[in-house]
Coordinates of C-alpha atoms in Angstrom, one line a residue:
M1 CA -1.6 -2.2 -7.3
S2 CA 0.4 -5.3 -6.3
A3 CA 1.9 -5.2 -2.8
R4 CA 5.0 -6.6 -4.0
I5 CA 6.1 -3.5 -5.9
Y6 CA 5.9 -1.7 -2.1
L7 CA 8.5 -4.6 -1.3
L8 CA 10.6 -3.4 -4.0
G9 CA 10.3 0.1 -2.8
A10 CA 11.3 -0.8 0.6
G11 CA 14.7 -2.3 -0.9
A12 CA 15.1 1.1 -2.5
F13 CA 14.6 2.8 0.9
A14 CA 17.3 0.5 2.4
V15 CA 20.0 1.3 -0.2
G16 CA 18.8 5.0 -0.7
T17 CA 19.0 5.4 3.4
S18 CA 22.7 4.3 3.1
A19 CA 23.4 7.0 0.4
Y20 CA 21.6 9.8 2.3
V21 CA 22.5 9.2 5.8
V22 CA 25.8 10.1 5.7
S23 CA 25.2 13.6 6.0
G24 CA 23.5 13.2 9.3
V25 CA 26.5 11.5 10.9
L26 CA 29.6 13.6 9.2
P27 CA 30.2 15.4 12.5
D28 CA 30.7 12.1 14.2
V29 CA 32.7 10.6 11.8
S30 CA 35.1 13.4 11.6
S31 CA 35.2 13.3 15.3
E32 CA 35.9 9.7 16.0
L33 CA 38.2 9.2 12.8
H34 CA 40.0 12.6 13.5
V35 CA 39.3 13.7 9.8
S36 CA 38.2 17.0 8.6
L37 CA 34.5 17.5 7.8
T38 CA 35.7 18.1 4.2
A39 CA 37.4 14.7 4.2
A40 CA 34.4 13.1 5.6
G41 CA 31.9 14.8 3.1
Q42 CA 33.9 12.7 0.5
L43 CA 32.2 9.4 1.9
A44 CA 29.1 10.8 -0.2
T45 CA 31.2 11.5 -3.0
A46 CA 33.1 8.2 -3.2
F47 CA 29.1 6.6 -2.9
S48 CA 27.9 8.5 -5.8
L49 CA 31.1 7.9 -8.2
S50 CA 30.9 4.4 -7.5
Y51 CA 27.5 3.9 -8.2
A52 CA 27.6 5.9 -11.4
I53 CA 30.5 3.7 -12.5
G54 CA 29.2 0.5 -11.4
A55 CA 25.6 0.7 -12.4
P56 CA 26.2 -0.3 -16.2
I57 CA 29.3 -2.4 -15.4
L58 CA 27.7 -4.5 -13.0
S59 CA 24.4 -4.7 -14.8
T60 CA 26.5 -6.2 -17.7
L61 CA 28.2 -8.8 -15.5
T62 CA 24.8 -9.9 -13.6
G63 CA 22.8 -10.0 -16.7
R64 CA 22.5 -14.1 -16.8
W65 CA 21.1 -13.9 -13.2
E66 CA 17.5 -14.6 -12.7
R67 CA 16.1 -11.4 -11.3
R68 CA 14.6 -12.4 -8.0
T69 CA 18.1 -13.7 -7.0
L70 CA 19.6 -10.6 -8.4
L71 CA 17.5 -8.3 -6.3
I72 CA 18.5 -10.5 -3.1
A73 CA 22.0 -10.4 -3.8
A74 CA 22.2 -6.6 -4.4
L75 CA 20.4 -6.2 -1.2
V76 CA 23.2 -8.5 0.5
L77 CA 26.0 -6.9 -1.0
A78 CA 24.7 -3.2 0.3
A79 CA 24.2 -4.8 3.6
L80 CA 27.7 -5.7 3.7
G81 CA 29.1 -2.4 2.6
N82 CA 27.2 -0.9 5.4
L83 CA 28.3 -3.5 7.9
I84 CA 32.3 -3.0 6.8
A85 CA 31.2 0.9 7.7
A86 CA 29.8 -0.3 11.1
V87 CA 33.0 -2.1 12.0
A88 CA 35.4 0.2 10.3
T89 CA 38.1 1.7 12.8
N90 CA 39.9 4.0 10.4
Y91 CA 38.8 6.3 7.3
P92 CA 40.4 3.8 4.4
V93 CA 38.3 1.1 5.5
L94 CA 35.1 3.3 6.0
I95 CA 35.4 4.3 2.4
V96 CA 35.8 0.8 1.2
G97 CA 32.4 0.0 2.9
R98 CA 30.9 3.0 1.0
V99 CA 31.8 1.7 -2.2
V100 CA 30.9 -1.8 -1.6
A101 CA 27.6 -0.6 -0.4
A102 CA 27.0 1.7 -3.5
F103 CA 27.7 -1.2 -5.9
G104 CA 24.9 -3.2 -3.9
A105 CA 22.6 0.1 -4.7
A106 CA 23.8 0.3 -8.4
V107 CA 22.6 -3.4 -8.8
Y108 CA 19.4 -2.9 -7.2
T109 CA 17.6 0.4 -8.1
P110 CA 17.8 -0.3 -12.0
A111 CA 16.7 -3.9 -11.3
A112 CA 14.0 -3.3 -9.3
T113 CA 12.7 -0.5 -11.6
L114 CA 12.7 -3.0 -14.4
F115 CA 11.1 -5.6 -12.2
A116 CA 8.3 -3.4 -11.1
T117 CA 7.2 -2.3 -14.5
G118 CA 7.0 -6.2 -15.2
L119 CA 4.4 -6.5 -12.6
L120 CA 1.9 -3.9 -14.0
P121 CA 0.3 -3.4 -17.4
P122 CA 2.1 -1.1 -19.6
E123 CA -0.4 1.9 -18.8
Q124 CA 0.5 1.8 -15.1
R125 CA 4.2 1.6 -15.9
G126 CA 4.9 5.4 -14.7
R127 CA 3.1 4.6 -11.4
A128 CA 5.4 1.1 -10.9
V129 CA 8.4 3.5 -11.5
A130 CA 7.2 6.0 -8.8
I131 CA 6.6 3.4 -6.4
V132 CA 10.2 2.4 -6.7
F133 CA 11.6 6.0 -6.4
G134 CA 9.0 6.6 -3.6
G135 CA 11.5 4.4 -1.4
L136 CA 14.4 6.6 -2.3
T137 CA 12.2 9.7 -1.5
F138 CA 11.3 8.2 1.9
A139 CA 15.0 7.7 2.3
L140 CA 15.5 11.4 1.8
V141 CA 12.8 12.0 4.2
L142 CA 14.1 9.7 7.0
G143 CA 17.5 9.1 6.2
V144 CA 19.2 12.7 6.8
P145 CA 16.8 13.3 10.1
A146 CA 17.4 9.8 11.2
G147 CA 21.2 10.1 11.0
T148 CA 21.1 13.5 12.8
L149 CA 19.0 12.3 15.6
L150 CA 20.5 8.8 16.1
G151 CA 24.2 9.8 15.4
P152 CA 24.7 11.3 18.9
T153 CA 23.2 8.2 20.5
L154 CA 24.3 5.2 18.4
G155 CA 27.4 6.7 16.6
Y156 CA 28.0 6.5 12.9
K157 CA 28.6 2.7 13.4
G158 CA 25.4 2.0 15.2
V159 CA 23.9 3.9 12.6
F160 CA 25.3 1.8 9.6
A161 CA 24.5 -1.3 11.4
L162 CA 20.9 -0.4 11.4
I163 CA 20.8 0.1 7.7
T164 CA 22.3 -3.6 7.6
V165 CA 19.8 -5.0 9.4
V166 CA 17.0 -3.3 7.4
A167 CA 18.7 -4.4 4.2
V168 CA 18.9 -8.1 5.4
L169 CA 15.5 -8.0 6.7
V170 CA 14.1 -6.5 3.2
A171 CA 16.2 -9.1 1.3
I172 CA 14.5 -12.0 3.3
A173 CA 10.9 -10.5 2.5
E174 CA 11.8 -10.4 -1.0
R175 CA 13.0 -14.0 -1.1
A176 CA 9.6 -15.0 0.3
A177 CA 7.2 -12.8 -1.6
L178 CA 8.5 -12.1 -4.9
P179 CA 8.0 -14.6 -8.2
K180 CA 10.8 -15.6 -9.9
V181 CA 11.8 -13.5 -13.1
A182 CA 13.7 -14.7 -16.0
A183 CA 16.8 -12.9 -17.1
P184 CA 16.3 -11.0 -20.1
P185 CA 18.4 -11.5 -23.5
V186 CA 22.4 -11.4 -22.3
V187 CA 23.8 -7.9 -23.5
S188 CA 27.5 -7.1 -23.6
L189 CA 28.8 -3.6 -22.2
R190 CA 29.3 -2.7 -25.8
Q191 CA 25.6 -3.2 -26.6
R192 CA 24.6 -1.8 -23.3
F193 CA 26.2 1.4 -24.5
A194 CA 25.1 1.2 -27.9
G195 CA 22.1 3.3 -27.0
V196 CA 24.2 6.2 -26.2
T197 CA 24.9 6.7 -30.0
D198 CA 21.2 8.1 -30.2
R199 CA 21.1 11.5 -30.0
R200 CA 17.6 11.5 -28.1
V201 CA 19.3 9.4 -25.4
Q202 CA 22.2 11.4 -25.1
T203 CA 19.7 14.5 -24.6
V204 CA 17.9 12.6 -21.8
L205 CA 21.0 11.3 -20.0
A206 CA 22.1 15.0 -20.0
M207 CA 18.6 16.3 -18.7
S208 CA 19.4 13.6 -15.6
V209 CA 23.0 15.0 -15.0
L210 CA 21.6 18.6 -14.9
G211 CA 18.3 18.1 -13.2
V212 CA 19.9 16.2 -10.2
L213 CA 22.8 18.7 -10.3
A214 CA 20.4 21.4 -10.2
A215 CA 18.4 19.8 -7.0
F216 CA 21.6 18.7 -5.1
S217 CA 23.9 21.6 -5.4
V218 CA 21.1 23.5 -3.5
Y219 CA 19.9 20.9 -1.2
I220 CA 23.4 19.7 0.3
Y221 CA 23.7 23.4 1.4
V222 CA 20.1 23.9 2.2
V223 CA 20.9 23.8 5.9
P224 CA 23.3 27.0 6.0
L225 CA 21.1 28.6 3.3
L226 CA 18.2 28.6 5.7
K227 CA 20.3 30.1 8.5
Q228 CA 21.0 33.0 6.3
T229 CA 17.5 33.4 4.9
V230 CA 15.3 32.4 8.0
H231 CA 17.8 32.6 10.7
L232 CA 16.9 29.4 12.2
G233 CA 18.8 26.3 13.2
G234 CA 18.6 23.1 15.1
S235 CA 15.3 21.2 15.3
A236 CA 13.6 23.8 13.5
V237 CA 15.6 23.3 10.4
G238 CA 15.3 19.6 10.8
I239 CA 11.4 20.0 10.4
L240 CA 11.8 22.3 7.3
L241 CA 13.8 19.5 5.8
L242 CA 11.1 17.0 6.8
V243 CA 8.5 19.1 5.1
Y244 CA 10.9 19.3 2.2
G245 CA 11.0 15.3 2.2
L246 CA 6.9 15.1 2.4
G247 CA 6.9 17.5 -0.7
A248 CA 9.4 14.9 -2.6
V249 CA 7.0 11.9 -1.5
V250 CA 3.9 13.6 -2.9
G251 CA 5.9 14.9 -6.0
N252 CA 7.3 11.2 -6.8
L253 CA 3.6 9.7 -6.8
I254 CA 2.2 12.8 -8.9
G255 CA 5.1 12.2 -11.3
G256 CA 4.3 8.8 -11.9
R257 CA 0.7 9.2 -12.3
A258 CA 0.8 12.0 -14.6
T259 CA 3.3 10.4 -16.7
D260 CA 0.5 7.5 -17.2
R261 CA -2.0 10.1 -18.0
F262 CA -0.1 12.7 -20.0
G263 CA 3.0 11.1 -21.4
S264 CA 6.6 11.8 -20.2
L265 CA 7.2 14.9 -22.4
R266 CA 4.3 16.9 -21.1
T267 CA 4.8 15.9 -17.6
L268 CA 8.4 16.9 -18.0
Y269 CA 7.3 20.4 -19.2
G270 CA 4.9 21.1 -16.1
V271 CA 7.6 19.7 -13.9
L272 CA 10.6 21.8 -15.0
I273 CA 8.7 24.9 -15.3
G274 CA 7.5 24.6 -11.5
S275 CA 11.0 23.7 -10.4
I276 CA 12.5 26.7 -12.0
L277 CA 9.9 29.0 -10.4
M278 CA 10.3 27.4 -6.9
V279 CA 14.1 27.1 -6.7
G280 CA 14.9 30.6 -8.8
T281 CA 12.9 32.3 -6.1
L282 CA 13.8 30.0 -3.0
D283 CA 16.0 32.9 -1.1
L284 CA 13.2 35.4 -1.5
T285 CA 10.3 33.0 -0.6
A286 CA 12.0 31.3 2.3
T287 CA 12.6 34.3 4.3
T288 CA 9.8 33.4 7.2
V289 CA 9.2 29.9 8.7
V290 CA 5.9 29.6 6.8
G291 CA 7.2 31.1 3.6
A292 CA 10.2 28.6 4.1
A293 CA 7.8 25.6 4.7
A294 CA 5.8 26.4 1.8
A295 CA 8.8 27.0 -0.7
L296 CA 10.5 24.0 0.5
F297 CA 7.3 21.6 0.0
L298 CA 6.7 22.8 -3.6
W299 CA 10.5 22.6 -4.5
G300 CA 10.9 19.3 -3.0
M301 CA 7.5 18.0 -4.9
F302 CA 8.5 19.5 -8.2
T303 CA 12.3 18.0 -7.7
W304 CA 11.0 14.4 -7.3
A305 CA 8.3 14.7 -9.7
F306 CA 11.2 14.6 -12.3
N307 CA 12.4 11.1 -12.1
P308 CA 9.2 9.0 -13.1
P309 CA 8.9 10.7 -16.5
I310 CA 12.6 10.5 -17.2
Q311 CA 12.9 6.7 -16.7
N312 CA 9.6 6.1 -18.6
L313 CA 11.0 8.2 -21.4
L314 CA 14.3 6.3 -21.6
L315 CA 11.9 3.2 -21.5
E316 CA 10.3 4.5 -24.7
L317 CA 13.6 5.3 -26.1
G318 CA 15.6 1.9 -25.6
G319 CA 14.0 -0.3 -23.0
G320 CA 15.6 -1.6 -20.1
L321 CA 19.0 -1.4 -21.1
L322 CA 19.0 2.3 -20.7
I323 CA 17.8 2.5 -16.8
S324 CA 21.2 1.5 -15.5
L325 CA 22.9 4.3 -17.5
N326 CA 20.2 6.8 -16.0
A327 CA 21.1 5.5 -12.8
S328 CA 24.8 6.4 -13.3
A329 CA 23.7 9.9 -14.5
I330 CA 21.6 10.5 -11.4
Y331 CA 24.6 9.7 -9.3
L332 CA 27.1 11.6 -11.6
G333 CA 25.1 14.4 -11.0
A334 CA 24.9 13.9 -7.4
G335 CA 28.4 13.5 -7.0
L336 CA 29.3 16.7 -9.0
S337 CA 26.8 18.6 -6.9
A338 CA 28.9 19.3 -3.9
V339 CA 31.6 20.4 -6.0
V340 CA 29.4 23.0 -8.2
G341 CA 27.9 24.2 -5.0
G342 CA 30.8 24.8 -3.0
L343 CA 32.2 26.7 -6.2
V344 CA 29.1 28.7 -6.5
I345 CA 29.4 29.7 -2.6
E346 CA 33.2 30.5 -2.9
L347 CA 32.7 32.7 -5.9
A348 CA 29.7 34.8 -5.3
G349 CA 27.9 33.5 -1.8
I350 CA 25.5 31.1 -0.7
T351 CA 22.5 33.3 -1.6
Y352 CA 23.3 32.8 -5.5
L353 CA 22.8 29.0 -5.1
P354 CA 19.2 29.2 -5.9
L355 CA 19.4 31.2 -9.0
V356 CA 22.3 28.9 -10.4
A357 CA 20.0 26.0 -9.7
A358 CA 17.2 27.9 -11.8
V359 CA 19.7 28.2 -14.8
L360 CA 20.8 24.6 -14.9
D361 CA 17.0 23.8 -14.6
L362 CA 16.3 26.1 -17.7
A363 CA 19.1 24.4 -19.6
V364 CA 17.2 21.1 -18.9
L365 CA 14.0 22.6 -20.2
G366 CA 15.9 23.6 -23.5
L367 CA 17.2 20.4 -24.0
L368 CA 13.5 18.9 -23.5
V369 CA 12.4 21.4 -26.4
T370 CA 14.8 19.6 -28.5
L371 CA 13.1 16.3 -27.8
R372 CA 9.4 17.7 -28.3
R373 CA 10.3 18.5 -32.0
D374 CA 11.4 14.9 -32.4
P375 CA 8.5 13.2 -34.8
A376 CA 9.5 9.6 -33.7
L377 CA 9.2 10.6 -30.1
Q378 CA 6.0 12.2 -30.4
R379 CA 4.7 9.1 -32.1
V380 CA 5.7 7.0 -29.2
E381 CA 4.4 9.1 -26.5
H382 CA 0.9 8.7 -28.2
L383 CA 1.1 4.7 -28.2
D384 CA -1.7 3.1 -26.3
E385 CA 0.1 0.1 -25.5
E386 CA 3.6 -1.5 -25.3
E387 CA 5.2 -4.8 -24.8
P388 CA 5.8 -5.4 -21.4
V389 CA 9.8 -5.0 -20.1
L390 CA 9.9 -8.1 -18.0
A391 CA 8.3 -11.6 -18.4
V392 CA 7.4 -12.7 -14.8
V393 CA 7.2 -16.4 -14.1
A394 CA 4.8 -17.7 -11.3
D395 CA 7.0 -18.8 -8.4
Q396 CA 4.5 -21.9 -7.4

């Protein structure tokens, strides 16, 4: 496995931490800028929606760029957004910083995913995707706890400044270690969206939106949920969140290896069945510390095993053009999760969140069944070899 791919994962960690760390510094933002917690929470929504809108548009505008240059520019843009957030003295400027950082992430993650698949043989493509998304899972593992722990000491400005430094350091390392990669053929925005007319692509993108919505509508409110089911708070809940994050890391790696071995469709069946069982019973299993730890680990594992087969399925259906659209789908689901979760809590109560998430996962499973019946897609699943997505040009 090329060490360069892990460097791509480090970049994903930098931009992912920028996304996740906000929830850990919300009280600090609310206090210092004199805005409500609800308003502070819109920082996450601003990031998610900017990412969702920006990914396909920015991918089109940067289509002629050499790929290594594109990755570095994306990291620099993400660093700039976090720097703006670090020096912001009012709420509107902080929102601007979040939008700029989201645009950097929207460019980086799809480009890094395709870059990684071009560095390895086709039969290891699932693992390549998993390593890039592993950076995002580590951001989940460390980002929220880091924001919670460092926020009181550094303040939200110090936290964003630290992310700025990390992004710049990774950009410097990628400039030194990564090879040059020629830009793929130029694709217009119309061509980029042309694949959406394919019913199968529509189905997979819908699966992404609903799958992320199911996961994050619970995860965003998991702290108050655990306080109600386990009656814990403070550092104990932080440890349980760390356990969830460790499960996410394991699941991401398993998802990549299972995709390479069993194919995208069969892997998704196993992942979704596991997710439905774990999240649907979360309010019943997470009633003791040990039970909550086991349930959160397994739920995190199944949840984050979902990404590699979905990404690989889109590569099978339409190649790299669909990756940026899937990134938009992921962040659209994340952006909607706080709204949906809030409505469920208001209308039914927080303990109903896991049940609603299980229903959403069941809907994803139903969409998967329609794909399983597609003869053309079944043939693609059994191909032993495919053309590499990118042509890597050695930088000698």
